[in-house]
């Protein structure tokens, strides 16, 4: 039974990532998984629950491989915690060491929202955003407003997601672009440096100087 459920999750992930929730069909998923269509009802009740479980499955796998804190303690310098967060986020989106559909599925889940996204936000994504907000808050200092913190977080996340959302465009603009280890390292460094520079600018000449130095590995 466990094997059937796992095959359904994997097959559904590929189909949902390619066609989205609305375009995917139970028949196609079951054909790919090589199971009877009744298996979906037995293991997941319906297409909506299957989709929700696939999202959670892919997200949990990514979080286990690349935890948002990068394994750093909570009292590590904010600049290091920011780099760990960005590195983990980018690897979760672009990692080739796991099924290619994981990253595409997560992007579809965000850009084509269903009720399953509401559950995922409350169970996991909100905690990640709050972690980033705490890092940004430390960098901005005690005078930062909630709006400033939220906007900085959105800018950092937006930079990271660009490399997956616009991947097909980027590959056409830069045919030699390959997301190998050295390229990802360079992207992480750029996003971190760019973000720290922006935060330093927001701090102003009298603000906190947490982002004033050159960041090192």
GROMACS .gro file of C-alpha atoms in nm:
model
  217
    1UNK     CA    1   0.000   0.000   0.000
    2UNK     CA    2   0.277   0.242   0.087
    3UNK     CA    3   0.434   0.179  -0.253
    4UNK     CA    4   0.112   0.269  -0.431
    5UNK     CA    5   0.071   0.590  -0.234
    6UNK     CA    6   0.429   0.693  -0.304
    7UNK     CA    7   0.393   0.621  -0.676
    8UNK     CA    8   0.081   0.835  -0.684
    9UNK     CA    9   0.259   1.124  -0.512
   10UNK     CA   10   0.549   1.109  -0.756
   11UNK     CA   11   0.330   1.072  -1.063
   12UNK     CA   12   0.090   1.345  -0.950
   13UNK     CA   13   0.382   1.577  -0.879
   14UNK     CA   14   0.506   1.545  -1.236
   15UNK     CA   15   0.159   1.598  -1.385
   16UNK     CA   16   0.062   1.887  -1.155
   17UNK     CA   17   0.398   2.058  -1.216
   18UNK     CA   18   0.350   2.035  -1.592
   19UNK     CA   19  -0.024   2.106  -1.623
   20UNK     CA   20  -0.126   2.273  -1.299
   21UNK     CA   21  -0.405   2.162  -1.069
   22UNK     CA   22  -0.686   2.247  -1.308
   23UNK     CA   23  -0.528   2.093  -1.616
   24UNK     CA   24  -0.423   1.766  -1.452
   25UNK     CA   25  -0.655   1.466  -1.460
   26UNK     CA   26  -0.681   1.171  -1.224
   27UNK     CA   27  -0.675   0.935  -1.521
   28UNK     CA   28  -0.341   1.068  -1.645
   29UNK     CA   29  -0.191   1.058  -1.296
   30UNK     CA   30  -0.300   0.699  -1.241
   31UNK     CA   31  -0.175   0.597  -1.584
   32UNK     CA   32   0.167   0.741  -1.502
   33UNK     CA   33   0.166   0.573  -1.160
   34UNK     CA   34   0.043   0.245  -1.317
   35UNK     CA   35  -0.242   0.208  -1.071
   36UNK     CA   36  -0.620   0.185  -1.093
   37UNK     CA   37  -0.808   0.517  -1.078
   38UNK     CA   38  -0.980   0.395  -0.761
   39UNK     CA   39  -0.641   0.418  -0.583
   40UNK     CA   40  -0.670   0.798  -0.563
   41UNK     CA   41  -1.000   0.774  -0.379
   42UNK     CA   42  -0.859   0.508  -0.146
   43UNK     CA   43  -0.540   0.693  -0.053
   44UNK     CA   44  -0.639   1.060  -0.091
   45UNK     CA   45  -1.020   1.077  -0.125
   46UNK     CA   46  -1.012   1.320  -0.420
   47UNK     CA   47  -0.797   1.528  -0.655
   48UNK     CA   48  -0.793   1.828  -0.417
   49UNK     CA   49  -0.649   1.624  -0.130
   50UNK     CA   50  -0.400   1.455  -0.362
   51UNK     CA   51  -0.277   1.795  -0.476
   52UNK     CA   52  -0.251   1.922  -0.119
   53UNK     CA   53  -0.052   1.615  -0.015
   54UNK     CA   54   0.179   1.644  -0.315
   55UNK     CA   55   0.253   2.007  -0.226
   56UNK     CA   56   0.328   1.911   0.135
   57UNK     CA   57   0.538   1.615   0.021
   58UNK     CA   58   0.755   1.828  -0.210
   59UNK     CA   59   0.783   2.110   0.041
   60UNK     CA   60   0.876   1.882   0.330
   61UNK     CA   61   1.141   1.709   0.122
   62UNK     CA   62   1.295   2.043   0.022
   63UNK     CA   63   1.291   2.174   0.379
   64UNK     CA   64   1.463   1.861   0.510
   65UNK     CA   65   1.737   1.893   0.247
   66UNK     CA   66   1.779   2.269   0.287
   67UNK     CA   67   1.648   2.404   0.619
   68UNK     CA   68   1.584   2.782   0.612
   69UNK     CA   69   1.833   2.856   0.891
   70UNK     CA   70   2.110   2.667   0.714
   71UNK     CA   71   2.196   2.498   1.041
   72UNK     CA   72   2.314   2.824   1.200
   73UNK     CA   73   2.233   2.908   1.564
   74UNK     CA   74   1.984   3.186   1.630
   75UNK     CA   75   2.257   3.408   1.775
   76UNK     CA   76   2.475   3.398   1.463
   77UNK     CA   77   2.541   3.739   1.300
   78UNK     CA   78   2.245   3.861   1.097
   79UNK     CA   79   2.453   3.882   0.777
   80UNK     CA   80   2.545   3.514   0.806
   81UNK     CA   81   2.184   3.418   0.880
   82UNK     CA   82   2.072   3.611   0.571
   83UNK     CA   83   2.321   3.428   0.353
   84UNK     CA   84   2.213   3.092   0.497
   85UNK     CA   85   1.847   3.176   0.428
   86UNK     CA   86   1.914   3.288   0.070
   87UNK     CA   87   2.136   2.989  -0.003
   88UNK     CA   88   1.876   2.744   0.129
   89UNK     CA   89   1.591   2.913  -0.057
   90UNK     CA   90   1.775   2.915  -0.390
   91UNK     CA   91   1.880   2.554  -0.355
   92UNK     CA   92   1.524   2.449  -0.274
   93UNK     CA   93   1.410   2.613  -0.597
   94UNK     CA   94   1.687   2.494  -0.829
   95UNK     CA   95   1.829   2.173  -0.681
   96UNK     CA   96   1.887   1.909  -0.949
   97UNK     CA   97   1.953   1.639  -0.693
   98UNK     CA   98   1.581   1.580  -0.644
   99UNK     CA   99   1.302   1.528  -0.897
  100UNK     CA  100   1.292   1.820  -1.139
  101UNK     CA  101   0.919   1.871  -1.081
  102UNK     CA  102   0.959   1.982  -0.718
  103UNK     CA  103   1.069   2.336  -0.792
  104UNK     CA  104   0.822   2.381  -1.077
  105UNK     CA  105   0.538   2.251  -0.864
  106UNK     CA  106   0.610   2.493  -0.581
  107UNK     CA  107   0.613   2.786  -0.824
  108UNK     CA  108   0.283   2.669  -0.975
  109UNK     CA  109   0.138   2.631  -0.629
  110UNK     CA  110   0.220   2.995  -0.560
  111UNK     CA  111   0.129   3.149  -0.896
  112UNK     CA  112  -0.186   2.939  -0.945
  113UNK     CA  113  -0.317   2.928  -0.587
  114UNK     CA  114  -0.573   2.682  -0.455
  115UNK     CA  115  -0.701   2.611  -0.105
  116UNK     CA  116  -0.395   2.387  -0.061
  117UNK     CA  117  -0.172   2.695  -0.063
  118UNK     CA  118  -0.358   2.841   0.236
  119UNK     CA  119  -0.275   2.530   0.437
  120UNK     CA  120   0.089   2.529   0.325
  121UNK     CA  121   0.129   2.896   0.418
  122UNK     CA  122  -0.002   2.840   0.768
  123UNK     CA  123   0.186   2.515   0.825
  124UNK     CA  124   0.526   2.620   0.692
  125UNK     CA  125   0.569   2.925   0.468
  126UNK     CA  126   0.462   3.176   0.734
  127UNK     CA  127   0.732   3.048   0.969
  128UNK     CA  128   0.993   3.090   0.696
  129UNK     CA  129   0.878   3.445   0.629
  130UNK     CA  130   0.891   3.526   1.000
  131UNK     CA  131   1.244   3.388   1.016
  132UNK     CA  132   1.350   3.617   0.732
  133UNK     CA  133   1.165   3.907   0.895
  134UNK     CA  134   1.363   3.855   1.216
  135UNK     CA  135   1.689   3.863   1.019
  136UNK     CA  136   1.589   4.178   0.830
  137UNK     CA  137   1.468   4.338   1.152
  138UNK     CA  138   1.809   4.280   1.312
  139UNK     CA  139   1.979   4.434   1.009
  140UNK     CA  140   1.750   4.738   0.995
  141UNK     CA  141   1.763   4.803   1.367
  142UNK     CA  142   1.504   4.888   1.632
  143UNK     CA  143   1.360   5.187   1.446
  144UNK     CA  144   1.246   4.980   1.148
  145UNK     CA  145   0.875   4.978   1.080
  146UNK     CA  146   0.679   4.658   1.005
  147UNK     CA  147   0.622   4.788   0.651
  148UNK     CA  148   0.996   4.839   0.593
  149UNK     CA  149   1.067   4.488   0.714
  150UNK     CA  150   0.795   4.333   0.498
  151UNK     CA  151   0.911   4.520   0.187
  152UNK     CA  152   1.273   4.416   0.240
  153UNK     CA  153   1.165   4.054   0.286
  154UNK     CA  154   0.960   4.069  -0.033
  155UNK     CA  155   1.256   4.213  -0.224
  156UNK     CA  156   1.487   3.936  -0.105
  157UNK     CA  157   1.235   3.661  -0.183
  158UNK     CA  158   1.159   3.819  -0.520
  159UNK     CA  159   1.525   3.813  -0.619
  160UNK     CA  160   1.550   3.444  -0.534
  161UNK     CA  161   1.229   3.342  -0.709
  162UNK     CA  162   1.328   3.527  -1.025
  163UNK     CA  163   1.589   3.264  -1.104
  164UNK     CA  164   1.322   2.993  -1.113
  165UNK     CA  165   1.013   3.182  -1.235
  166UNK     CA  166   1.206   3.343  -1.522
  167UNK     CA  167   1.430   3.043  -1.581
  168UNK     CA  168   1.317   2.984  -1.939
  169UNK     CA  169   1.366   3.351  -2.027
  170UNK     CA  170   1.707   3.361  -1.862
  171UNK     CA  171   1.818   3.049  -2.048
  172UNK     CA  172   1.730   3.217  -2.378
  173UNK     CA  173   1.900   3.542  -2.286
  174UNK     CA  174   2.205   3.351  -2.162
  175UNK     CA  175   2.227   3.016  -2.346
  176UNK     CA  176   2.537   2.918  -2.148
  177UNK     CA  177   2.364   2.964  -1.812
  178UNK     CA  178   2.380   2.648  -1.602
  179UNK     CA  179   2.274   2.633  -1.239
  180UNK     CA  180   2.581   2.447  -1.123
  181UNK     CA  181   2.749   2.488  -0.783
  182UNK     CA  182   2.968   2.783  -0.886
  183UNK     CA  183   2.679   2.970  -1.051
  184UNK     CA  184   2.450   2.921  -0.752
  185UNK     CA  185   2.726   3.039  -0.520
  186UNK     CA  186   2.766   3.354  -0.730
  187UNK     CA  187   2.389   3.414  -0.732
  188UNK     CA  188   2.370   3.371  -0.354
  189UNK     CA  189   2.655   3.618  -0.303
  190UNK     CA  190   2.492   3.868  -0.538
  191UNK     CA  191   2.150   3.850  -0.372
  192UNK     CA  192   2.304   3.885  -0.027
  193UNK     CA  193   2.533   4.175  -0.121
  194UNK     CA  194   2.258   4.351  -0.313
  195UNK     CA  195   2.015   4.311  -0.024
  196UNK     CA  196   2.264   4.424   0.238
  197UNK     CA  197   2.346   4.731   0.030
  198UNK     CA  198   1.977   4.816   0.002
  199UNK     CA  199   1.925   4.769   0.375
  200UNK     CA  200   2.228   4.986   0.448
  201UNK     CA  201   2.076   5.255   0.226
  202UNK     CA  202   1.749   5.235   0.417
  203UNK     CA  203   1.935   5.267   0.745
  204UNK     CA  204   2.082   5.598   0.632
  205UNK     CA  205   2.395   5.763   0.765
  206UNK     CA  206   2.272   5.750   1.125
  207UNK     CA  207   2.122   5.400   1.107
  208UNK     CA  208   2.263   5.076   1.220
  209UNK     CA  209   2.583   4.979   1.037
  210UNK     CA  210   2.526   4.605   1.038
  211UNK     CA  211   2.544   4.590   0.661
  212UNK     CA  212   2.831   4.834   0.612
  213UNK     CA  213   3.116   4.584   0.580
  214UNK     CA  214   3.204   4.351   0.297
  215UNK     CA  215   3.040   4.014   0.348
  216UNK     CA  216   3.264   3.711   0.350
  217UNK     CA  217   3.192   3.342   0.329
   0.00000   0.00000   0.00000
